[in-house]
Amino acid sequence: MTDSGAVIAWLLDSDPSIRWQVMRDLLDAPESEWRAERAKVATEGWGARLLSYQDDDGQWAGGSFVPRDFDAREWQEVGQPWTATTFALSQLREFGLDPSSDRAKRTVELIGANSRWEHERQPYWEGEVEECINGRTVADGAYFGVDVSAVVDRLVGERQGDGGWNCERINGSVRSSFASTMNVLEGLLEYERATGGTPES
């Protein structure tokens, strides 16, 4: 048997983004206590560090899905850098950045005003054509209080015949992919948590 007390102590001796969730989910701490710890995500540790890399226009690395100056050759040679806006936002959601905080509200507003998808310059919160990207957009938007219902409706209508989703559907794929399906399902779950969802979603 593992000493659960030692594991809890180890988890608590970490970042605020982990501590507040341990306090809420494992220790049943009073809401006032875990909320106070959660508030530190914006000012201490990993969350604060990630926020420190945010551009003045609200984005990260100057782009929505890839950094501003990233090119196809670099993608082939190095791969996805995971540093642009969509990945930073998803990470902040997973850290538990309080969506009602001034920093979160300002970030959402700036991204809505300034960020455009690389595909065809679609406004960020309207999504683009790939289901895996739109699943993340729904999860982040719903969590941070953005109306992403139009993206949800589109995702529901894009489900493959085998029950899932594939970001290559636009290129002719007729099978679901595990990664795309998980992104969409996580987005729909976050949407349901935030809004109650729709019968279709």
Steps between C-alpha positions, in 0.01 A plus 500: 500500500615851422488756777238738364608766749846507346352530152269784608793678664702462181217641290452792737872579484463612141345769284177689584342348189533156658450602863156654456368193320640269768338716766163492324492148358701292747484687830147644479641830623253784554428691179646820640835323552534335160375811322768707673760249382352498150530879480879457524508332157501848343777637723729212598665195348424347162189706426673830571799394293281405204309827528831690501562378143172646373531759222355849543220409257392207719655222293798278564785479246302728270271231363189297562619144428863557404743782577488803271814421297468122497513349151418167334868403471550545873184295565645212295846521658415581861128445548233696681658731761190503728568862601224696324175633645281190482744289702569771758128553554434127537782474751365791702158332505658178624696694763167643613552870431186653648283600203344779706840659570586831336799341326287224346229742388754734340673208326173375350412850383840561338501163326153566364611837366841404362547129438418342164537139393779435254265301274296787354539774763174403673441679835636285780179433691315404179731201445641375172462183289684233700296319761798442730567875511133584541467250785772685690341834412167383642662371820693821558218730393241327716733498800587868462138607441499557122192417294629213283157355422546547123821294511322232705220480245754464221686223684180306563426512127852385407496172688620207289280199424698289749410739781810713542689783331810546285679828430574362154128485409544815294759306295269204444548278805196288583639340819529642848837559659554445871672835561242707311213318668647556847551872428138535391360295790702703752365817340141377509540395863632843598214659306249282686656592835484870416159522331312175553558414134237425240319172424720467191827566677 
